[in-house]
Amino acid sequence: METTGFWPALGEADRGKVAELAVRRTYRRGDVVCREGDRAAVVVLLLSGHVRITNATSDGREIVIAVRGAGDVVGELGAIDGGPRSATVAALDDLDALVLPAARFAALCRREAAISWALLLVVADRMRDIGRQRLDVGGGTITRRVAAQLMQLAVQHGVRRGDDIVIAIPGTQAELATTAAVSRESWARVTRELRRLGVLSTARGQVVIHRFAELGRLAR
């Protein structure tokens, strides 16, 4: 799958400037890359693998707010404003990453306009995503919420194979249900109905969208 995000937005020379300040690091599945509330010491650029980003609620629940993959940067907000981590980031599979000290990354962005502009585009895109999620997931019927979530996953992580779109699902059914603001049972019920209608099929770790236009209709 083609990478998206901060790294692809940089030219070759700017990638070299970032890499010069970084160390290469691997993380194993389940490793915590950074934890909500901690001091923001590093910025992490994902070269391969996926992470899930979560927030803790006041009653102790964990809410999955995003999934990031190869080419994405995490920890950038703390580098920009010096504040504590706004979320916990954990590896969903094995990761290969470049890790930069937050202060060096901030200084690099101040010196290099192209790098700071690429970061600004990433932040702007994520702000738009937050707005779309509030509209798409925050209201409507359960079917609409699940369909909207699957549409978002198809756009972000889908690979086209003929007329189908194959999505490698990074996370468990319970985590997907939490992100869609529905119960696990409701998420399973809706996807079962979508399978019956021929809109999609599922296998371990993946969803295949057969009728993307119909899924879009259900998400509206």
PDB file of C-alpha atoms in Angstrom:
ATOM      1  CA  MET A   1       0.000   0.000   0.000  1.00  0.00           C
ATOM      2  CA  GLU A   2       1.331   3.451  -0.888  1.00  0.00           C
ATOM      3  CA  THR A   3       2.355   5.500   2.098  1.00  0.00           C
ATOM      4  CA  THR A   4       0.553   8.688   2.958  1.00  0.00           C
ATOM      5  CA  GLY A   5       1.223  11.614   5.261  1.00  0.00           C
ATOM      6  CA  PHE A   6       4.277  13.603   6.289  1.00  0.00           C
ATOM      7  CA  TRP A   7       7.119  11.535   4.787  1.00  0.00           C
ATOM      8  CA  PRO A   8       5.767  11.340   1.208  1.00  0.00           C
ATOM      9  CA  ALA A   9       5.152  15.101   1.291  1.00  0.00           C
ATOM     10  CA  LEU A  10       8.885  15.752   1.692  1.00  0.00           C
ATOM     11  CA  GLY A  11      11.394  15.960  -1.126  1.00  0.00           C
ATOM     12  CA  GLU A  12      14.459  13.747  -1.104  1.00  0.00           C
ATOM     13  CA  ALA A  13      16.728  16.483   0.283  1.00  0.00           C
ATOM     14  CA  ASP A  14      14.328  17.269   3.139  1.00  0.00           C
ATOM     15  CA  ARG A  15      13.995  13.573   3.983  1.00  0.00           C
ATOM     16  CA  GLY A  16      17.759  13.501   4.325  1.00  0.00           C
ATOM     17  CA  LYS A  17      17.676  16.452   6.741  1.00  0.00           C
ATOM     18  CA  VAL A  18      15.119  14.684   8.908  1.00  0.00           C
ATOM     19  CA  ALA A  19      16.998  11.364   8.815  1.00  0.00           C
ATOM     20  CA  GLU A  20      20.260  13.046   9.857  1.00  0.00           C
ATOM     21  CA  LEU A  21      18.702  14.024  13.183  1.00  0.00           C
ATOM     22  CA  ALA A  22      16.949  10.704  13.788  1.00  0.00           C
ATOM     23  CA  VAL A  23      17.805   7.236  15.001  1.00  0.00           C
ATOM     24  CA  ARG A  24      16.252   4.132  13.465  1.00  0.00           C
ATOM     25  CA  ARG A  25      14.177   2.108  15.927  1.00  0.00           C
ATOM     26  CA  THR A  26      11.919  -0.914  15.817  1.00  0.00           C
ATOM     27  CA  TYR A  27       8.907  -1.576  18.031  1.00  0.00           C
ATOM     28  CA  ARG A  28       7.183  -4.899  18.595  1.00  0.00           C
ATOM     29  CA  ARG A  29       3.439  -5.384  18.411  1.00  0.00           C
ATOM     30  CA  GLY A  30       1.875  -4.076  21.629  1.00  0.00           C
ATOM     31  CA  ASP A  31       4.751  -1.763  22.524  1.00  0.00           C
ATOM     32  CA  VAL A  32       3.712   1.674  23.783  1.00  0.00           C
ATOM     33  CA  VAL A  33       5.391   4.330  21.655  1.00  0.00           C
ATOM     34  CA  CYS A  34       4.260   7.193  23.889  1.00  0.00           C
ATOM     35  CA  ARG A  35       1.727   7.577  26.675  1.00  0.00           C
ATOM     36  CA  GLU A  36      -0.975  10.177  27.239  1.00  0.00           C
ATOM     37  CA  GLY A  37       0.100  12.828  29.752  1.00  0.00           C
ATOM     38  CA  ASP A  38       3.844  12.125  29.476  1.00  0.00           C
ATOM     39  CA  ARG A  39       6.356  14.815  28.591  1.00  0.00           C
ATOM     40  CA  ALA A  40       6.770  15.064  24.825  1.00  0.00           C
ATOM     41  CA  ALA A  41      10.413  14.044  24.366  1.00  0.00           C
ATOM     42  CA  VAL A  42      10.451  12.608  20.830  1.00  0.00           C
ATOM     43  CA  VAL A  43       8.716  12.705  17.470  1.00  0.00           C
ATOM     44  CA  VAL A  44       8.211   9.369  15.711  1.00  0.00           C
ATOM     45  CA  LEU A  45       8.035   8.951  11.944  1.00  0.00           C
ATOM     46  CA  LEU A  46       6.541   5.616  10.871  1.00  0.00           C
ATOM     47  CA  LEU A  47       8.364   3.857   8.034  1.00  0.00           C
ATOM     48  CA  SER A  48       6.343   0.639   8.220  1.00  0.00           C
ATOM     49  CA  GLY A  49       3.591  -0.825  10.397  1.00  0.00           C
ATOM     50  CA  HIS A  50       0.556   0.693  12.115  1.00  0.00           C
ATOM     51  CA  VAL A  51      -0.163   2.331  15.441  1.00  0.00           C
ATOM     52  CA  ARG A  52      -3.414   2.992  17.222  1.00  0.00           C
ATOM     53  CA  ILE A  53      -3.982   6.292  19.006  1.00  0.00           C
ATOM     54  CA  THR A  54      -6.170   6.228  22.102  1.00  0.00           C
ATOM     55  CA  ASN A  55      -7.519   8.508  24.802  1.00  0.00           C
ATOM     56  CA  ALA A  56      -8.506   7.459  28.316  1.00  0.00           C
ATOM     57  CA  THR A  57     -11.962   8.517  29.525  1.00  0.00           C
ATOM     58  CA  SER A  58     -12.721   9.710  33.044  1.00  0.00           C
ATOM     59  CA  ASP A  59     -14.253   6.311  33.878  1.00  0.00           C
ATOM     60  CA  GLY A  60     -11.145   4.426  32.770  1.00  0.00           C
ATOM     61  CA  ARG A  61     -12.259   3.305  29.319  1.00  0.00           C
ATOM     62  CA  GLU A  62      -9.903   3.453  26.331  1.00  0.00           C
ATOM     63  CA  ILE A  63     -11.242   5.130  23.179  1.00  0.00           C
ATOM     64  CA  VAL A  64      -9.521   4.529  19.858  1.00  0.00           C
ATOM     65  CA  ILE A  65      -9.437   7.872  18.043  1.00  0.00           C
ATOM     66  CA  ALA A  66      -7.219   7.107  15.051  1.00  0.00           C
ATOM     67  CA  VAL A  67      -4.969   4.628  13.288  1.00  0.00           C
ATOM     68  CA  ARG A  68      -1.737   5.771  11.649  1.00  0.00           C
ATOM     69  CA  GLY A  69       0.466   3.924   9.178  1.00  0.00           C
ATOM     70  CA  ALA A  70       3.642   4.140   7.113  1.00  0.00           C
ATOM     71  CA  GLY A  71       4.571   7.719   6.224  1.00  0.00           C
ATOM     72  CA  ASP A  72       2.720   9.253   9.173  1.00  0.00           C
ATOM     73  CA  VAL A  73       4.265  11.254  11.987  1.00  0.00           C
ATOM     74  CA  VAL A  74       3.165  11.029  15.631  1.00  0.00           C
ATOM     75  CA  GLY A  75       4.080  13.182  18.584  1.00  0.00           C
ATOM     76  CA  GLU A  76       4.321  16.333  16.491  1.00  0.00           C
ATOM     77  CA  LEU A  77       1.954  18.432  18.636  1.00  0.00           C
ATOM     78  CA  GLY A  78       4.131  18.100  21.723  1.00  0.00           C
ATOM     79  CA  ALA A  79       7.153  19.142  19.681  1.00  0.00           C
ATOM     80  CA  ILE A  80       5.281  22.226  18.449  1.00  0.00           C
ATOM     81  CA  ASP A  81       3.911  23.530  21.749  1.00  0.00           C
ATOM     82  CA  GLY A  82       5.957  21.686  24.376  1.00  0.00           C
ATOM     83  CA  GLY A  83       2.802  20.320  26.012  1.00  0.00           C
ATOM     84  CA  PRO A  84       2.245  16.811  27.383  1.00  0.00           C
ATOM     85  CA  ARG A  85       1.185  13.926  25.184  1.00  0.00           C
ATOM     86  CA  SER A  86      -2.450  14.300  24.157  1.00  0.00           C
ATOM     87  CA  ALA A  87      -2.920  10.556  23.516  1.00  0.00           C
ATOM     88  CA  THR A  88      -1.349   7.122  23.917  1.00  0.00           C
ATOM     89  CA  VAL A  89       0.242   5.564  20.824  1.00  0.00           C
ATOM     90  CA  ALA A  90       0.745   1.783  20.689  1.00  0.00           C
ATOM     91  CA  ALA A  91       2.037  -0.543  17.974  1.00  0.00           C
ATOM     92  CA  LEU A  92      -0.629  -2.645  16.258  1.00  0.00           C
ATOM     93  CA  ASP A  93       2.066  -4.651  14.480  1.00  0.00           C
ATOM     94  CA  ASP A  94       5.851  -4.551  14.229  1.00  0.00           C
ATOM     95  CA  LEU A  95       7.074  -1.028  13.486  1.00  0.00           C
ATOM     96  CA  ASP A  96      10.108   0.430  11.773  1.00  0.00           C
ATOM     97  CA  ALA A  97      10.488   4.098  12.658  1.00  0.00           C
ATOM     98  CA  LEU A  98      12.701   7.163  12.743  1.00  0.00           C
ATOM     99  CA  VAL A  99      12.801   8.764  16.196  1.00  0.00           C
ATOM    100  CA  LEU A 100      13.815  12.416  16.599  1.00  0.00           C
ATOM    101  CA  PRO A 101      14.229  14.461  19.784  1.00  0.00           C
ATOM    102  CA  ALA A 102      11.284  16.841  19.946  1.00  0.00           C
ATOM    103  CA  ALA A 103      13.464  19.941  20.405  1.00  0.00           C
ATOM    104  CA  ARG A 104      15.582  19.103  17.345  1.00  0.00           C
ATOM    105  CA  PHE A 105      12.486  18.460  15.254  1.00  0.00           C
ATOM    106  CA  ALA A 106      10.985  21.811  16.292  1.00  0.00           C
ATOM    107  CA  ALA A 107      14.230  23.606  15.458  1.00  0.00           C
ATOM    108  CA  LEU A 108      14.368  21.879  12.065  1.00  0.00           C
ATOM    109  CA  CYS A 109      10.828  23.010  11.274  1.00  0.00           C
ATOM    110  CA  ARG A 110      11.739  26.592  12.198  1.00  0.00           C
ATOM    111  CA  ARG A 111      14.730  26.495   9.843  1.00  0.00           C
ATOM    112  CA  GLU A 112      13.220  24.634   6.902  1.00  0.00           C
ATOM    113  CA  ALA A 113      10.063  26.127   5.392  1.00  0.00           C
ATOM    114  CA  ALA A 114       9.300  23.092   3.210  1.00  0.00           C
ATOM    115  CA  ILE A 115       9.395  20.731   6.194  1.00  0.00           C
ATOM    116  CA  SER A 116       7.215  22.983   8.355  1.00  0.00           C
ATOM    117  CA  TRP A 117       4.754  23.368   5.467  1.00  0.00           C
ATOM    118  CA  ALA A 118       4.514  19.575   5.046  1.00  0.00           C
ATOM    119  CA  LEU A 119       3.804  19.285   8.774  1.00  0.00           C
ATOM    120  CA  LEU A 120       1.176  22.022   8.573  1.00  0.00           C
ATOM    121  CA  LEU A 121      -0.595  20.133   5.774  1.00  0.00           C
ATOM    122  CA  VAL A 122      -0.657  17.002   7.969  1.00  0.00           C
ATOM    123  CA  VAL A 123      -2.110  18.925  10.929  1.00  0.00           C
ATOM    124  CA  ALA A 124      -4.716  20.609   8.690  1.00  0.00           C
ATOM    125  CA  ASP A 125      -5.751  17.261   7.203  1.00  0.00           C
ATOM    126  CA  ARG A 126      -6.173  15.768  10.672  1.00  0.00           C
ATOM    127  CA  MET A 127      -8.291  18.719  11.765  1.00  0.00           C
ATOM    128  CA  ARG A 128     -10.556  18.101   8.784  1.00  0.00           C
ATOM    129  CA  ASP A 129     -10.727  14.413   9.692  1.00  0.00           C
ATOM    130  CA  ILE A 130     -11.862  15.303  13.216  1.00  0.00           C
ATOM    131  CA  GLY A 131     -14.682  17.390  11.776  1.00  0.00           C
ATOM    132  CA  ARG A 132     -15.742  14.623   9.397  1.00  0.00           C
ATOM    133  CA  GLN A 133     -15.665  12.045  12.193  1.00  0.00           C
ATOM    134  CA  ARG A 134     -17.931  14.187  14.352  1.00  0.00           C
ATOM    135  CA  LEU A 135     -20.432  14.424  11.520  1.00  0.00           C
ATOM    136  CA  ASP A 136     -20.124  10.865  10.218  1.00  0.00           C
ATOM    137  CA  VAL A 137     -19.750   8.901  13.420  1.00  0.00           C
ATOM    138  CA  GLY A 138     -21.200  11.128  16.076  1.00  0.00           C
ATOM    139  CA  GLY A 139     -24.788  10.852  14.955  1.00  0.00           C
ATOM    140  CA  GLY A 140     -27.257   8.939  12.839  1.00  0.00           C
ATOM    141  CA  THR A 141     -28.325   5.327  12.917  1.00  0.00           C
ATOM    142  CA  ILE A 142     -25.999   2.496  13.909  1.00  0.00           C
ATOM    143  CA  THR A 143     -25.897   1.318  10.288  1.00  0.00           C
ATOM    144  CA  ARG A 144     -24.872   4.804   9.159  1.00  0.00           C
ATOM    145  CA  ARG A 145     -22.106   5.002  11.778  1.00  0.00           C
ATOM    146  CA  VAL A 146     -20.620   1.644  10.814  1.00  0.00           C
ATOM    147  CA  ALA A 147     -20.899   2.382   7.082  1.00  0.00           C
ATOM    148  CA  ALA A 148     -19.203   5.752   7.577  1.00  0.00           C
ATOM    149  CA  GLN A 149     -16.399   4.111   9.523  1.00  0.00           C
ATOM    150  CA  LEU A 150     -15.867   1.481   6.811  1.00  0.00           C
ATOM    151  CA  MET A 151     -15.844   4.220   4.162  1.00  0.00           C
ATOM    152  CA  GLN A 152     -13.129   6.041   6.089  1.00  0.00           C
ATOM    153  CA  LEU A 153     -11.061   2.857   6.458  1.00  0.00           C
ATOM    154  CA  ALA A 154     -11.448   2.137   2.734  1.00  0.00           C
ATOM    155  CA  VAL A 155     -10.154   5.583   1.836  1.00  0.00           C
ATOM    156  CA  GLN A 156      -7.271   5.518   4.329  1.00  0.00           C
ATOM    157  CA  HIS A 157      -6.154   1.866   4.120  1.00  0.00           C
ATOM    158  CA  GLY A 158      -7.956   0.235   1.185  1.00  0.00           C
ATOM    159  CA  VAL A 159      -6.217  -1.423  -1.756  1.00  0.00           C
ATOM    160  CA  ARG A 160      -8.206  -1.834  -4.972  1.00  0.00           C
ATOM    161  CA  ARG A 161      -8.310  -5.304  -6.478  1.00  0.00           C
ATOM    162  CA  GLY A 162     -10.437  -5.270  -9.594  1.00  0.00           C
ATOM    163  CA  ASP A 163     -13.852  -3.960  -8.598  1.00  0.00           C
ATOM    164  CA  ASP A 164     -13.241  -4.672  -4.890  1.00  0.00           C
ATOM    165  CA  ILE A 165     -11.474  -2.698  -2.172  1.00  0.00           C
ATOM    166  CA  VAL A 166      -9.508  -4.778   0.334  1.00  0.00           C
ATOM    167  CA  ILE A 167      -8.955  -3.283   3.785  1.00  0.00           C
ATOM    168  CA  ALA A 168      -6.428  -4.772   6.191  1.00  0.00           C
ATOM    169  CA  ILE A 169      -8.115  -4.072   9.515  1.00  0.00           C
ATOM    170  CA  PRO A 170      -5.637  -2.778  12.129  1.00  0.00           C
ATOM    171  CA  GLY A 171      -7.373  -3.610  15.390  1.00  0.00           C
ATOM    172  CA  THR A 172      -9.992  -5.823  16.968  1.00  0.00           C
ATOM    173  CA  GLN A 173     -13.743  -5.829  16.381  1.00  0.00           C
ATOM    174  CA  ALA A 174     -14.225  -4.279  19.820  1.00  0.00           C
ATOM    175  CA  GLU A 175     -11.819  -1.432  18.964  1.00  0.00           C
ATOM    176  CA  LEU A 176     -13.596  -0.762  15.671  1.00  0.00           C
ATOM    177  CA  ALA A 177     -16.939  -0.693  17.441  1.00  0.00           C
ATOM    178  CA  THR A 178     -15.604   1.795  19.988  1.00  0.00           C
ATOM    179  CA  THR A 179     -14.346   4.067  17.209  1.00  0.00           C
ATOM    180  CA  ALA A 180     -17.767   3.937  15.532  1.00  0.00           C
ATOM    181  CA  ALA A 181     -19.456   4.787  18.863  1.00  0.00           C
ATOM    182  CA  VAL A 182     -21.497   1.570  18.892  1.00  0.00           C
ATOM    183  CA  SER A 183     -21.398  -1.640  20.901  1.00  0.00           C
ATOM    184  CA  ARG A 184     -19.432  -4.632  19.673  1.00  0.00           C
ATOM    185  CA  GLU A 185     -22.680  -6.545  19.246  1.00  0.00           C
ATOM    186  CA  SER A 186     -24.175  -3.750  17.130  1.00  0.00           C
ATOM    187  CA  TRP A 187     -21.059  -3.549  14.962  1.00  0.00           C
ATOM    188  CA  ALA A 188     -21.184  -7.307  14.376  1.00  0.00           C
ATOM    189  CA  ARG A 189     -24.913  -7.183  13.589  1.00  0.00           C
ATOM    190  CA  VAL A 190     -24.507  -4.429  10.988  1.00  0.00           C
ATOM    191  CA  THR A 191     -21.536  -6.074   9.269  1.00  0.00           C
ATOM    192  CA  ARG A 192     -23.447  -9.380   9.220  1.00  0.00           C
ATOM    193  CA  GLU A 193     -26.331  -7.642   7.421  1.00  0.00           C
ATOM    194  CA  LEU A 194     -23.900  -5.982   4.995  1.00  0.00           C
ATOM    195  CA  ARG A 195     -22.460  -9.408   4.212  1.00  0.00           C
ATOM    196  CA  ARG A 196     -25.959 -10.758   3.583  1.00  0.00           C
ATOM    197  CA  LEU A 197     -26.645  -7.910   1.150  1.00  0.00           C
ATOM    198  CA  GLY A 198     -23.376  -8.540  -0.692  1.00  0.00           C
ATOM    199  CA  VAL A 199     -21.949  -5.130   0.178  1.00  0.00           C
ATOM    200  CA  LEU A 200     -18.869  -6.669   1.763  1.00  0.00           C
ATOM    201  CA  SER A 201     -17.263  -9.873   2.914  1.00  0.00           C
ATOM    202  CA  THR A 202     -14.974 -10.454   5.871  1.00  0.00           C
ATOM    203  CA  ALA A 203     -12.087 -12.710   6.749  1.00  0.00           C
ATOM    204  CA  ARG A 204      -9.618 -12.745   9.606  1.00  0.00           C
ATOM    205  CA  GLY A 205      -7.938  -9.352   9.694  1.00  0.00           C
ATOM    206  CA  GLN A 206      -9.589  -7.923   6.589  1.00  0.00           C
ATOM    207  CA  VAL A 207     -12.786  -6.567   5.063  1.00  0.00           C
ATOM    208  CA  VAL A 208     -13.458  -6.646   1.315  1.00  0.00           C
ATOM    209  CA  ILE A 209     -15.831  -3.990  -0.020  1.00  0.00           C
ATOM    210  CA  HIS A 210     -17.718  -5.306  -3.077  1.00  0.00           C
ATOM    211  CA  ARG A 211     -20.249  -2.484  -3.524  1.00  0.00           C
ATOM    212  CA  PHE A 212     -18.538   0.766  -2.571  1.00  0.00           C
ATOM    213  CA  ALA A 213     -21.328   2.978  -3.961  1.00  0.00           C
ATOM    214  CA  GLU A 214     -23.931   1.183  -1.843  1.00  0.00           C
ATOM    215  CA  LEU A 215     -21.759   1.550   1.243  1.00  0.00           C
ATOM    216  CA  GLY A 216     -21.548   5.266   0.494  1.00  0.00           C
ATOM    217  CA  ARG A 217     -25.333   5.474   0.217  1.00  0.00           C
ATOM    218  CA  LEU A 218     -25.733   3.846   3.616  1.00  0.00           C
ATOM    219  CA  ALA A 219     -23.186   6.223   5.131  1.00  0.00           C
ATOM    220  CA  ARG A 220     -25.130   9.340   4.067  1.00  0.00           C
TER     221      ARG A 220
END
